[in-house]
PDB file of C-alpha atoms in Angstrom:
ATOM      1  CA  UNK A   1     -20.250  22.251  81.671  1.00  0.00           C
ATOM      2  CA  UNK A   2     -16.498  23.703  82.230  1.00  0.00           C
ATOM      3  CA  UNK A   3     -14.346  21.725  85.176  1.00  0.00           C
ATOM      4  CA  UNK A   4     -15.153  24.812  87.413  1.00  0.00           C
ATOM      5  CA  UNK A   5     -19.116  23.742  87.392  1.00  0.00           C
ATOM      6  CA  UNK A   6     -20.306  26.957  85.444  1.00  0.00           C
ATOM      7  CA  UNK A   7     -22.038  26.371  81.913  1.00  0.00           C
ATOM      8  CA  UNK A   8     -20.111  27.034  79.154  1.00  0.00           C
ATOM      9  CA  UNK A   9     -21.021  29.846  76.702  1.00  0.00           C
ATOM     10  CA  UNK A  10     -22.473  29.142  73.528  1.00  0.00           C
ATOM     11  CA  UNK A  11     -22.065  31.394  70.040  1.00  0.00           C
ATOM     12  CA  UNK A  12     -24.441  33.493  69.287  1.00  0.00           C
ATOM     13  CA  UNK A  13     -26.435  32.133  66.596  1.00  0.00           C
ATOM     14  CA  UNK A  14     -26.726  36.016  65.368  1.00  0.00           C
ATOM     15  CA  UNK A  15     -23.169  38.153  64.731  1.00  0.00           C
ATOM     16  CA  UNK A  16     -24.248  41.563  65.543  1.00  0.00           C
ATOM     17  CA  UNK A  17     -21.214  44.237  63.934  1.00  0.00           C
ATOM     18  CA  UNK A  18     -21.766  47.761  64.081  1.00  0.00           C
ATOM     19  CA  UNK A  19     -19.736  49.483  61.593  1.00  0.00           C
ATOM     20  CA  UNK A  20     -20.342  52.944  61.706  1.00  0.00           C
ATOM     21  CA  UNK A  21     -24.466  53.945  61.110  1.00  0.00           C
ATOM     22  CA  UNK A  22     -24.328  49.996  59.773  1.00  0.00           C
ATOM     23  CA  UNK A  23     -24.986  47.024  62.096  1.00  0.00           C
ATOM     24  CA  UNK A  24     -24.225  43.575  59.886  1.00  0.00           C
ATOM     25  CA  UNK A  25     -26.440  40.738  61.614  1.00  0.00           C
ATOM     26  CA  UNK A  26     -24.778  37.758  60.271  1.00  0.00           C
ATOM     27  CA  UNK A  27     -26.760  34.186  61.173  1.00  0.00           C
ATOM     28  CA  UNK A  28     -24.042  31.922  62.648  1.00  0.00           C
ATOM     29  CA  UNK A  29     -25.218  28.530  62.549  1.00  0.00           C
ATOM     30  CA  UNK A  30     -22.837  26.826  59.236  1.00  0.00           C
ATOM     31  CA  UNK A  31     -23.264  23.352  60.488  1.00  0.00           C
ATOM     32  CA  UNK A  32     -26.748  23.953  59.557  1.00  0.00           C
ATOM     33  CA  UNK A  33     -27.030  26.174  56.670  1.00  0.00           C
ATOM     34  CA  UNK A  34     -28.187  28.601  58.727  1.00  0.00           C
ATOM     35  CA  UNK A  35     -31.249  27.154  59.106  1.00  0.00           C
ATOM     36  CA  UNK A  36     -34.335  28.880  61.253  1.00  0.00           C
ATOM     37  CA  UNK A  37     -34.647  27.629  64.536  1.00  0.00           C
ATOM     38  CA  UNK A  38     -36.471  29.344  67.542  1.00  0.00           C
ATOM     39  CA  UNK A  39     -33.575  30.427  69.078  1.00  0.00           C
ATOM     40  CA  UNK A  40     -32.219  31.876  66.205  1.00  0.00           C
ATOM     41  CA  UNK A  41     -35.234  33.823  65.513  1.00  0.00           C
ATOM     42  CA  UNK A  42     -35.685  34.897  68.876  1.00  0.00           C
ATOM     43  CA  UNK A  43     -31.705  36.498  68.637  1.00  0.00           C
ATOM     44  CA  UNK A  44     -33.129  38.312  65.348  1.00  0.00           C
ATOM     45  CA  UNK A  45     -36.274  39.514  67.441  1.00  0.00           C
ATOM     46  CA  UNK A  46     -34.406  40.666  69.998  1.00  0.00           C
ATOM     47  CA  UNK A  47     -32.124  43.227  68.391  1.00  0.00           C
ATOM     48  CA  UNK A  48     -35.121  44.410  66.148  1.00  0.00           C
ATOM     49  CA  UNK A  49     -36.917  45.142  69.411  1.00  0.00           C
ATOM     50  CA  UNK A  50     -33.544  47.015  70.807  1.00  0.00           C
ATOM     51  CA  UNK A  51     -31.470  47.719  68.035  1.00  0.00           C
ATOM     52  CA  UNK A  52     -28.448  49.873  69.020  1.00  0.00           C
ATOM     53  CA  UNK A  53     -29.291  53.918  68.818  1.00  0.00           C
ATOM     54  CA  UNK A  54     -27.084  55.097  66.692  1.00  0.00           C
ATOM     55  CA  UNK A  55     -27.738  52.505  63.604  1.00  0.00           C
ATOM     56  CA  UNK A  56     -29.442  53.612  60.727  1.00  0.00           C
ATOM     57  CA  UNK A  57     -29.656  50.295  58.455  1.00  0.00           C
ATOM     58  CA  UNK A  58     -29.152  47.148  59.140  1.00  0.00           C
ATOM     59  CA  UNK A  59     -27.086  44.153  56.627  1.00  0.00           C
ATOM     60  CA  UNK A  60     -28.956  40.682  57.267  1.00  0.00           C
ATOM     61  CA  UNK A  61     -26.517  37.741  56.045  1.00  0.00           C
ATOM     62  CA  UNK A  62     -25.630  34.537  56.717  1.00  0.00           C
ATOM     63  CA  UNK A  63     -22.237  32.576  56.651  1.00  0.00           C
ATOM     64  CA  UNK A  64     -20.360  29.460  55.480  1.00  0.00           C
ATOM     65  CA  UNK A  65     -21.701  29.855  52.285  1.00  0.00           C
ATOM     66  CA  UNK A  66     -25.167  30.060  52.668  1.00  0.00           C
ATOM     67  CA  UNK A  67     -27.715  32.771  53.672  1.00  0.00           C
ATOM     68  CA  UNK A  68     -30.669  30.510  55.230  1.00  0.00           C
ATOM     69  CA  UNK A  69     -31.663  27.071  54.525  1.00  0.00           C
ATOM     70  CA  UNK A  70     -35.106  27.460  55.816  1.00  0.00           C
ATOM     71  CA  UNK A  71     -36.962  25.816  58.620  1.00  0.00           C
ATOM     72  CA  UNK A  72     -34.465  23.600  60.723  1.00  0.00           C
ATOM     73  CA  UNK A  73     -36.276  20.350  60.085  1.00  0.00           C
ATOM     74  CA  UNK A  74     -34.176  18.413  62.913  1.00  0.00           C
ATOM     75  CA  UNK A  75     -35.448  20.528  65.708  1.00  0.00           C
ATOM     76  CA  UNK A  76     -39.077  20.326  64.441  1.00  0.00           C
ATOM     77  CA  UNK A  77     -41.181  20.090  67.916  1.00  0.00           C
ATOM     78  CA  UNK A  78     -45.002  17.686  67.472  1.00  0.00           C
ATOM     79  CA  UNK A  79     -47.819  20.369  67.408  1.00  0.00           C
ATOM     80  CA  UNK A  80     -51.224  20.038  67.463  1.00  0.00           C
ATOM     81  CA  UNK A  81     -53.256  22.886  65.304  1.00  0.00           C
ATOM     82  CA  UNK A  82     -53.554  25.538  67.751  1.00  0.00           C
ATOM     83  CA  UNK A  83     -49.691  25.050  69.279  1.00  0.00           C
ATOM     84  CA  UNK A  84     -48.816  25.410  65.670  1.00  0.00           C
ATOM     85  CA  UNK A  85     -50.983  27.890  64.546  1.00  0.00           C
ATOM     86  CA  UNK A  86     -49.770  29.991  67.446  1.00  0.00           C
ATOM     87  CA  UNK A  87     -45.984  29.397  66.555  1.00  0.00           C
ATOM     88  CA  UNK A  88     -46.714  30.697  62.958  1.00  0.00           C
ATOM     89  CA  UNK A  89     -47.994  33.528  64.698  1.00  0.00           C
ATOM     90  CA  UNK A  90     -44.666  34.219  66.713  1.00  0.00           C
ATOM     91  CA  UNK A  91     -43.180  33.842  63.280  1.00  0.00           C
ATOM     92  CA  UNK A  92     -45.163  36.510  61.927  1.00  0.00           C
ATOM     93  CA  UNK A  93     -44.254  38.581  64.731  1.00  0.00           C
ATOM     94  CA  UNK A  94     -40.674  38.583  64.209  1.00  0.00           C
ATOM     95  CA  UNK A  95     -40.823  39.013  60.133  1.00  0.00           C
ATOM     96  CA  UNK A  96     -43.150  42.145  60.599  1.00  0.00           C
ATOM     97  CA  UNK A  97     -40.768  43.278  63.279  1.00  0.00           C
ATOM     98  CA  UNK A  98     -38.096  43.116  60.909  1.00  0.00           C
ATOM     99  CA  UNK A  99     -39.843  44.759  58.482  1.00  0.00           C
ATOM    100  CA  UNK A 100     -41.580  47.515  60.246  1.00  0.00           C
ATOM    101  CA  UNK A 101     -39.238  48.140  63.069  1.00  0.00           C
ATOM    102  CA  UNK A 102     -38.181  51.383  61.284  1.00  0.00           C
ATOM    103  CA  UNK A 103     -35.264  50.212  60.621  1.00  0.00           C
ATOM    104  CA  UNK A 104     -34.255  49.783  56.520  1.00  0.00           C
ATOM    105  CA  UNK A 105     -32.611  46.224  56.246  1.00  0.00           C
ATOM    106  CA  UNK A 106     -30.760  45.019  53.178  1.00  0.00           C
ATOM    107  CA  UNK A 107     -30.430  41.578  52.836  1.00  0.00           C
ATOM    108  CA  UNK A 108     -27.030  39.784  51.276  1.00  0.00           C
ATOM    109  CA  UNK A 109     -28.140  36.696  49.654  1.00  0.00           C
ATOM    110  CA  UNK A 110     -25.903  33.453  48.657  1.00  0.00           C
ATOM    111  CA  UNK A 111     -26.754  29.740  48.560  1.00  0.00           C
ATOM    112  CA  UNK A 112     -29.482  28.714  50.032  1.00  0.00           C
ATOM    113  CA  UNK A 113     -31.953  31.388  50.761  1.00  0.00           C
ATOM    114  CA  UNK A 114     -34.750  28.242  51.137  1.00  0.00           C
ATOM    115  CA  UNK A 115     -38.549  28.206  52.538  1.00  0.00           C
ATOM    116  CA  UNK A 116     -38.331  30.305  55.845  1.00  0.00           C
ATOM    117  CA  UNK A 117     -35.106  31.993  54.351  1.00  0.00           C
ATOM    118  CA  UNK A 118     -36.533  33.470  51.587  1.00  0.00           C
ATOM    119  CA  UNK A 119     -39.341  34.412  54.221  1.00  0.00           C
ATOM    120  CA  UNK A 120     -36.985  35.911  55.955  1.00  0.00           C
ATOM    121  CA  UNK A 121     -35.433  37.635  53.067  1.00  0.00           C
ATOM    122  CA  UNK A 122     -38.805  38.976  52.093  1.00  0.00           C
ATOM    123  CA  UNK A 123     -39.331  40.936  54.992  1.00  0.00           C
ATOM    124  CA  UNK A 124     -35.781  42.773  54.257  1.00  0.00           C
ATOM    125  CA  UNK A 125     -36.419  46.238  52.134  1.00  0.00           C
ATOM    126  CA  UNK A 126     -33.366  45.774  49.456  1.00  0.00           C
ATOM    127  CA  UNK A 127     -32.518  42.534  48.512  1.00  0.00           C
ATOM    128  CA  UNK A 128     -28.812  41.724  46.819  1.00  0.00           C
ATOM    129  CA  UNK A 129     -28.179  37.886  45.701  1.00  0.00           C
ATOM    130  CA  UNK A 130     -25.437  36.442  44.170  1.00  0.00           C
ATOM    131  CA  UNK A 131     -25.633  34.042  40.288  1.00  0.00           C
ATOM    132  CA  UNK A 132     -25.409  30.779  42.472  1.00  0.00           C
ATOM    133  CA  UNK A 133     -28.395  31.753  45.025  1.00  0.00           C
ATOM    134  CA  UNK A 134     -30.933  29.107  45.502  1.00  0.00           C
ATOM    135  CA  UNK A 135     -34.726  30.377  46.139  1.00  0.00           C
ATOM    136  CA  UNK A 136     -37.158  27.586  46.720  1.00  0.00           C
ATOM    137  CA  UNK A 137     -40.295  27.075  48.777  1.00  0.00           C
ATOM    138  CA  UNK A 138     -39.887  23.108  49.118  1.00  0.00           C
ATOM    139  CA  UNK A 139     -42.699  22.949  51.502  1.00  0.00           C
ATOM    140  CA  UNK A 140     -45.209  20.571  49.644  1.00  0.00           C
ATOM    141  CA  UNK A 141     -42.380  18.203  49.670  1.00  0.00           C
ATOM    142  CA  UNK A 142     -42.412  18.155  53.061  1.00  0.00           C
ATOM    143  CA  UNK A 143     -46.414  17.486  53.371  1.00  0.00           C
ATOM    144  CA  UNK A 144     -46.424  20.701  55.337  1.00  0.00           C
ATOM    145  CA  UNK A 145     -47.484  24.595  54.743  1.00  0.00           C
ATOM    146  CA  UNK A 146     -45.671  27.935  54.809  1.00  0.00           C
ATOM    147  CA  UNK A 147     -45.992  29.564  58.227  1.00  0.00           C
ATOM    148  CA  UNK A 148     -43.981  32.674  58.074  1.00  0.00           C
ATOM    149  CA  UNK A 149     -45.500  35.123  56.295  1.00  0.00           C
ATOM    150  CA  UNK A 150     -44.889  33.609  52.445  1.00  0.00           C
ATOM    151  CA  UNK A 151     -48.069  33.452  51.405  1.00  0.00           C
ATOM    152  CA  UNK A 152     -48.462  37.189  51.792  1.00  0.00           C
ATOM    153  CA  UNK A 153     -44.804  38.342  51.047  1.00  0.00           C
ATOM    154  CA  UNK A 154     -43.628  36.437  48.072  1.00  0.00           C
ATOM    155  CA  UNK A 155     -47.063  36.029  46.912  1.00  0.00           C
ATOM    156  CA  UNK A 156     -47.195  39.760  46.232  1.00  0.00           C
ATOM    157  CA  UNK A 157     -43.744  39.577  44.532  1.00  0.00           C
ATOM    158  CA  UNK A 158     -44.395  36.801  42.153  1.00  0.00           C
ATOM    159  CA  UNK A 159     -48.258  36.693  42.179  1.00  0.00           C
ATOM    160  CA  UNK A 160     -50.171  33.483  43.144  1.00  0.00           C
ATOM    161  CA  UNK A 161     -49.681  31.820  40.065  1.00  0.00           C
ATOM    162  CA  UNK A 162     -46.369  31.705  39.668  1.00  0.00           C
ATOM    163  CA  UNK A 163     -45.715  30.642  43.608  1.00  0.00           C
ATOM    164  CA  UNK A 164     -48.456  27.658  43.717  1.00  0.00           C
ATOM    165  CA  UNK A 165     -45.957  26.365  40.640  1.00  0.00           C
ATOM    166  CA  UNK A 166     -42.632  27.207  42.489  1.00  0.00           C
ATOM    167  CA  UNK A 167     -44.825  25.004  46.176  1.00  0.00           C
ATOM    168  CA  UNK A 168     -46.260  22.022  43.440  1.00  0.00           C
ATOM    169  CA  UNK A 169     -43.127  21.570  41.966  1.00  0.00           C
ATOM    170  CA  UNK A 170     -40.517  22.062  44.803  1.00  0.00           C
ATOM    171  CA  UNK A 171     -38.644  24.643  41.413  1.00  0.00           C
ATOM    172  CA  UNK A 172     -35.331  26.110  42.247  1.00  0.00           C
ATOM    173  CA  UNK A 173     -34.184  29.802  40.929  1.00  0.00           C
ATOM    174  CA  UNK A 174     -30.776  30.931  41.002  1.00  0.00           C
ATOM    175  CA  UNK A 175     -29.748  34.409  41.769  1.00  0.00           C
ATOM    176  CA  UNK A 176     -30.194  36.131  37.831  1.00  0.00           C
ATOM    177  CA  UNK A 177     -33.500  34.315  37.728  1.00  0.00           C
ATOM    178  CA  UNK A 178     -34.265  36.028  41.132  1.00  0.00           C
ATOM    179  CA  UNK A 179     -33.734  39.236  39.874  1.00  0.00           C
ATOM    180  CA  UNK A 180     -35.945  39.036  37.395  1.00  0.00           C
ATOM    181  CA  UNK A 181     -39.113  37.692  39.392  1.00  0.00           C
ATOM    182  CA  UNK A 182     -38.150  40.508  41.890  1.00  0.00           C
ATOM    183  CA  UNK A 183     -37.277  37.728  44.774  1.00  0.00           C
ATOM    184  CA  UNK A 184     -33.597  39.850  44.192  1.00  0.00           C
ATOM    185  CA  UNK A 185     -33.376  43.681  43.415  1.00  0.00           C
ATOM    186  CA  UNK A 186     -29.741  43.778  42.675  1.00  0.00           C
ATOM    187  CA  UNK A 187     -27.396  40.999  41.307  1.00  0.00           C
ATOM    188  CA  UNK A 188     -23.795  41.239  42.477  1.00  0.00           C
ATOM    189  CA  UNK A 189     -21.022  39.464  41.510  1.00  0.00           C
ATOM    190  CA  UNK A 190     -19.753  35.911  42.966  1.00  0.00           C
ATOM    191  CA  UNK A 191     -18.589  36.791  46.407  1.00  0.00           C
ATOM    192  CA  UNK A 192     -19.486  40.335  46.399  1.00  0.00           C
ATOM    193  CA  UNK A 193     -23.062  40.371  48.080  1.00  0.00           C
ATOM    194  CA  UNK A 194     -21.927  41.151  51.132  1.00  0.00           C
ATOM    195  CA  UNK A 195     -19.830  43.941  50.037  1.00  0.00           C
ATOM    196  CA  UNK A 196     -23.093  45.512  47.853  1.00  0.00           C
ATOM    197  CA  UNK A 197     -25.158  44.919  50.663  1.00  0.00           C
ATOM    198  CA  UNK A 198     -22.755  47.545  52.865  1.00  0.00           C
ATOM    199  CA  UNK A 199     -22.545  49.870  50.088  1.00  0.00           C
ATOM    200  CA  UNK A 200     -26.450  49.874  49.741  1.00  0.00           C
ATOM    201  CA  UNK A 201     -26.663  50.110  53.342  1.00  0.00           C
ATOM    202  CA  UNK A 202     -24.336  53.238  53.734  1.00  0.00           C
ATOM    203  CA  UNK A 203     -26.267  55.285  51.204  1.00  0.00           C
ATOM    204  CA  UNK A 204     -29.473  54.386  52.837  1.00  0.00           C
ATOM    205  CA  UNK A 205     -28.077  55.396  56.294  1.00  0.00           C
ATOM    206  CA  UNK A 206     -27.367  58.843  54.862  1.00  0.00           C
ATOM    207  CA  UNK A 207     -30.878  59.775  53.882  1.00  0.00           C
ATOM    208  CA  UNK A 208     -33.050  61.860  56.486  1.00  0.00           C
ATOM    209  CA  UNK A 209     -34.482  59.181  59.727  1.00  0.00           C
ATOM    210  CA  UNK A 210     -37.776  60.323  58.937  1.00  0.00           C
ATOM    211  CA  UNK A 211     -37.896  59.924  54.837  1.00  0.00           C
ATOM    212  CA  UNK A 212     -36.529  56.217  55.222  1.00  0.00           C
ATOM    213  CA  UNK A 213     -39.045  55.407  58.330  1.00  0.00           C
ATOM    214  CA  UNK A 214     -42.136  56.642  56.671  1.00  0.00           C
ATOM    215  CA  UNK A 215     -41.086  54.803  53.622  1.00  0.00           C
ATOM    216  CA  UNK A 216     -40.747  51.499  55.818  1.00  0.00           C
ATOM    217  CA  UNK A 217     -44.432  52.597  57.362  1.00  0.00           C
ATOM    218  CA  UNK A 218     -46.036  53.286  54.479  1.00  0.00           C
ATOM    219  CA  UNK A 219     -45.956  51.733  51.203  1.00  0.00           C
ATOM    220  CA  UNK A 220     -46.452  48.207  51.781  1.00  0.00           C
ATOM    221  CA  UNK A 221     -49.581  49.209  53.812  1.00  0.00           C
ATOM    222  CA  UNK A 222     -50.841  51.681  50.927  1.00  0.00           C
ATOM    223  CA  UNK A 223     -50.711  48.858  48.816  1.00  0.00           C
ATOM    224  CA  UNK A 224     -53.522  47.144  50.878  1.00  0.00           C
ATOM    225  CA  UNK A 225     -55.563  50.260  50.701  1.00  0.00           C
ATOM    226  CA  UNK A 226     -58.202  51.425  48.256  1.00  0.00           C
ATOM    227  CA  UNK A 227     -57.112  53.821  45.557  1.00  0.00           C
ATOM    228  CA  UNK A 228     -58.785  56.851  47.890  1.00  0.00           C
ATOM    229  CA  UNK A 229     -57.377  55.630  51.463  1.00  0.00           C
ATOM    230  CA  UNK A 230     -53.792  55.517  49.789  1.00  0.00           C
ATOM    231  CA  UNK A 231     -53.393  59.036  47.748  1.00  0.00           C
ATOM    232  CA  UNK A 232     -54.964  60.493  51.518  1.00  0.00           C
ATOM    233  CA  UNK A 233     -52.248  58.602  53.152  1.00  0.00           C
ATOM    234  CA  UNK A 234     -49.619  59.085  50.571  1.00  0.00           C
ATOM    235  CA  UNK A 235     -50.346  63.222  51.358  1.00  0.00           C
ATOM    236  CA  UNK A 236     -50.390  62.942  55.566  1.00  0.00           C
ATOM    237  CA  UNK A 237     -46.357  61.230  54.521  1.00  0.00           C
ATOM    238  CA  UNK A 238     -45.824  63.895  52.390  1.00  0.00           C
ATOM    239  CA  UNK A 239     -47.281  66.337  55.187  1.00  0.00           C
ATOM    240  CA  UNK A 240     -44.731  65.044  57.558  1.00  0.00           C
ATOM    241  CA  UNK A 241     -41.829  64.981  56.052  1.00  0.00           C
ATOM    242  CA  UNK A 242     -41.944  68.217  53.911  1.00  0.00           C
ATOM    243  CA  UNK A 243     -42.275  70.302  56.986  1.00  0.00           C
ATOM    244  CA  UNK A 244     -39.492  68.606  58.944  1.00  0.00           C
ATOM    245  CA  UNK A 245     -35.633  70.194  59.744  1.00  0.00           C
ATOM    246  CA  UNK A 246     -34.865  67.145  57.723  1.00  0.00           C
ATOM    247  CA  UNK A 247     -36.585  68.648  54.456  1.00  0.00           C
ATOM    248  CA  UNK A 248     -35.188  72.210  55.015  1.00  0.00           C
ATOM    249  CA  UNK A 249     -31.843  70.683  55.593  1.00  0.00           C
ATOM    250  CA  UNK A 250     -32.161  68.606  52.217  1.00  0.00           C
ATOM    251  CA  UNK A 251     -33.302  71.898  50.355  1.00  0.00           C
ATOM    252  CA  UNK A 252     -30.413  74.015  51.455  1.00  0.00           C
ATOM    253  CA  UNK A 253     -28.351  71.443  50.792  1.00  0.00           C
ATOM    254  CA  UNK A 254     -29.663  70.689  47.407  1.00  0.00           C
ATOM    255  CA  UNK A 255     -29.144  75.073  47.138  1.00  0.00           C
ATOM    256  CA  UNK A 256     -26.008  75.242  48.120  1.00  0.00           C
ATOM    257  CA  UNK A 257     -24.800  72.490  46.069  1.00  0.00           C
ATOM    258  CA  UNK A 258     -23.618  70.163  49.283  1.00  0.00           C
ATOM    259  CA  UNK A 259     -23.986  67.096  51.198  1.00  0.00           C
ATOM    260  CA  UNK A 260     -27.063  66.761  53.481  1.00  0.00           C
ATOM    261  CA  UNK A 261     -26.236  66.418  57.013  1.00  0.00           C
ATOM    262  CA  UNK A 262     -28.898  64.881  58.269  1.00  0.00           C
ATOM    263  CA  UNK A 263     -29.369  63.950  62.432  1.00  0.00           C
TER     264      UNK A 263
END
């Protein structure tokens, strides 16, 4: 409380900079590694509910060194099944928000990007890390479970086999061993994620609204769909965004040997 009576105000535990057609959510919490707590994902749920009109892409990072540690252990709250069952489902809430909000999000990756960081970081479209990232899912030496959407996210990017070793074992990967797994797309020097991250984020602002939603909409959920089901789907996208100003404007463009301006 201040002298005059009135609570004091606390940081945000989520930065929010909008640079341009850019916002940069930075996670604010370096005492902790960033680590996930409920009010922290609730700040991240939030803007992806409401995010600000004119942004086009979104930066997800963290600071002091470290993207996200993971589940904040210290604030974990006794659950019986179905209080915990339903708080994994909140969870899943916000990472499929994050993901299908329409919104392409890069994510700049240093340190630890741990258990519900990396699930965090899996629900991001572009993912830059730097050599000394740490991925790990340390769960099963915790006697506890993934809850935020791993099993389904990284599982499709490693495969099963190769995350029940990384769970058994507690295994660390740094950032070049990231890359190759696919946990990472892009490797960027020591220090320079961030800076990638905008870069990546720029260009991706610049392509048509529609292209990059229907992108976002699409492909993951083609993936779940039988061979059939996905080329029909793949031409109702196509169908859309062929006949939009957006695709004229890209064609003359393309004609006329300019920039698209796209709105």
């Amino acid at each position: 409380m201040t002298d005059a009576g009135k609570p004091t105000q606390t940081a945000p535990m989520l930065k929010i900079d909008v640079e341009g057609p850019v916002a940069i959510l930075t996670m604010n919490r370096p005492e902790k590694r960033n680590a996930m707590s409920d009010g922290l994902l609730a700040e991240i749920d939030a803007f992806f509910r409401a995010p600000p009109q004119d942004v086009r892409a979104v930066v997800l990072t963290g600071t002091a060194g470290h993207f996200c540690s993971g589940l904040d252990l210290s604030e974990h709250v006794s659950r019986d099944a179905e209080a915990t069952m339903r708080h994994s489902r909140g969870w899943h809430a916000v990472m499929d928000r994050v993901q299908y909000g329409g919104l392409p999000v890069v994510s700049a990756m240093f340190g630890a990007v741990i258990g519900g960081g990396l699930e965090l970081a899996a629900a991001t479209h572009v993912r830059v890390a730097e050599p000394s990232t740490i991925f790990q899912l340390p769960e099963g030496r915790r006697g506890i479970f993934v809850g935020g959407g791993a099993s389904v996210r990284i599982g499709r990017i490693l495969g099963a086999d190769r995350m029940i070793e990384m769970m058994l074992t507690g295994r660390k990967y740094g950032g070049e061993e990231g890359v190759r797994l696919g946990l990472a797309h892009y490797l960027a020097s020591e220090g320079g994620a961030l800076e990638m991250a905008r870069e990546l984020a720029a260009r991706i602002a610049s392509n048509a609204p529609l292209s990059n939603y229907i992108m976002i909409q699409a492909l993951s959920r083609i993936e779940d769909m039988s061979k059939q089901d996905g080329l029909f789907t793949e031409s109702l996208c196509a169908a859309l965004t062929q006949t939009s100003p957006d695709a004229r404007e890209g064609l003359a463009a393309f004609l006329e040997k300019r920039q698209p301006g796209f709105f």
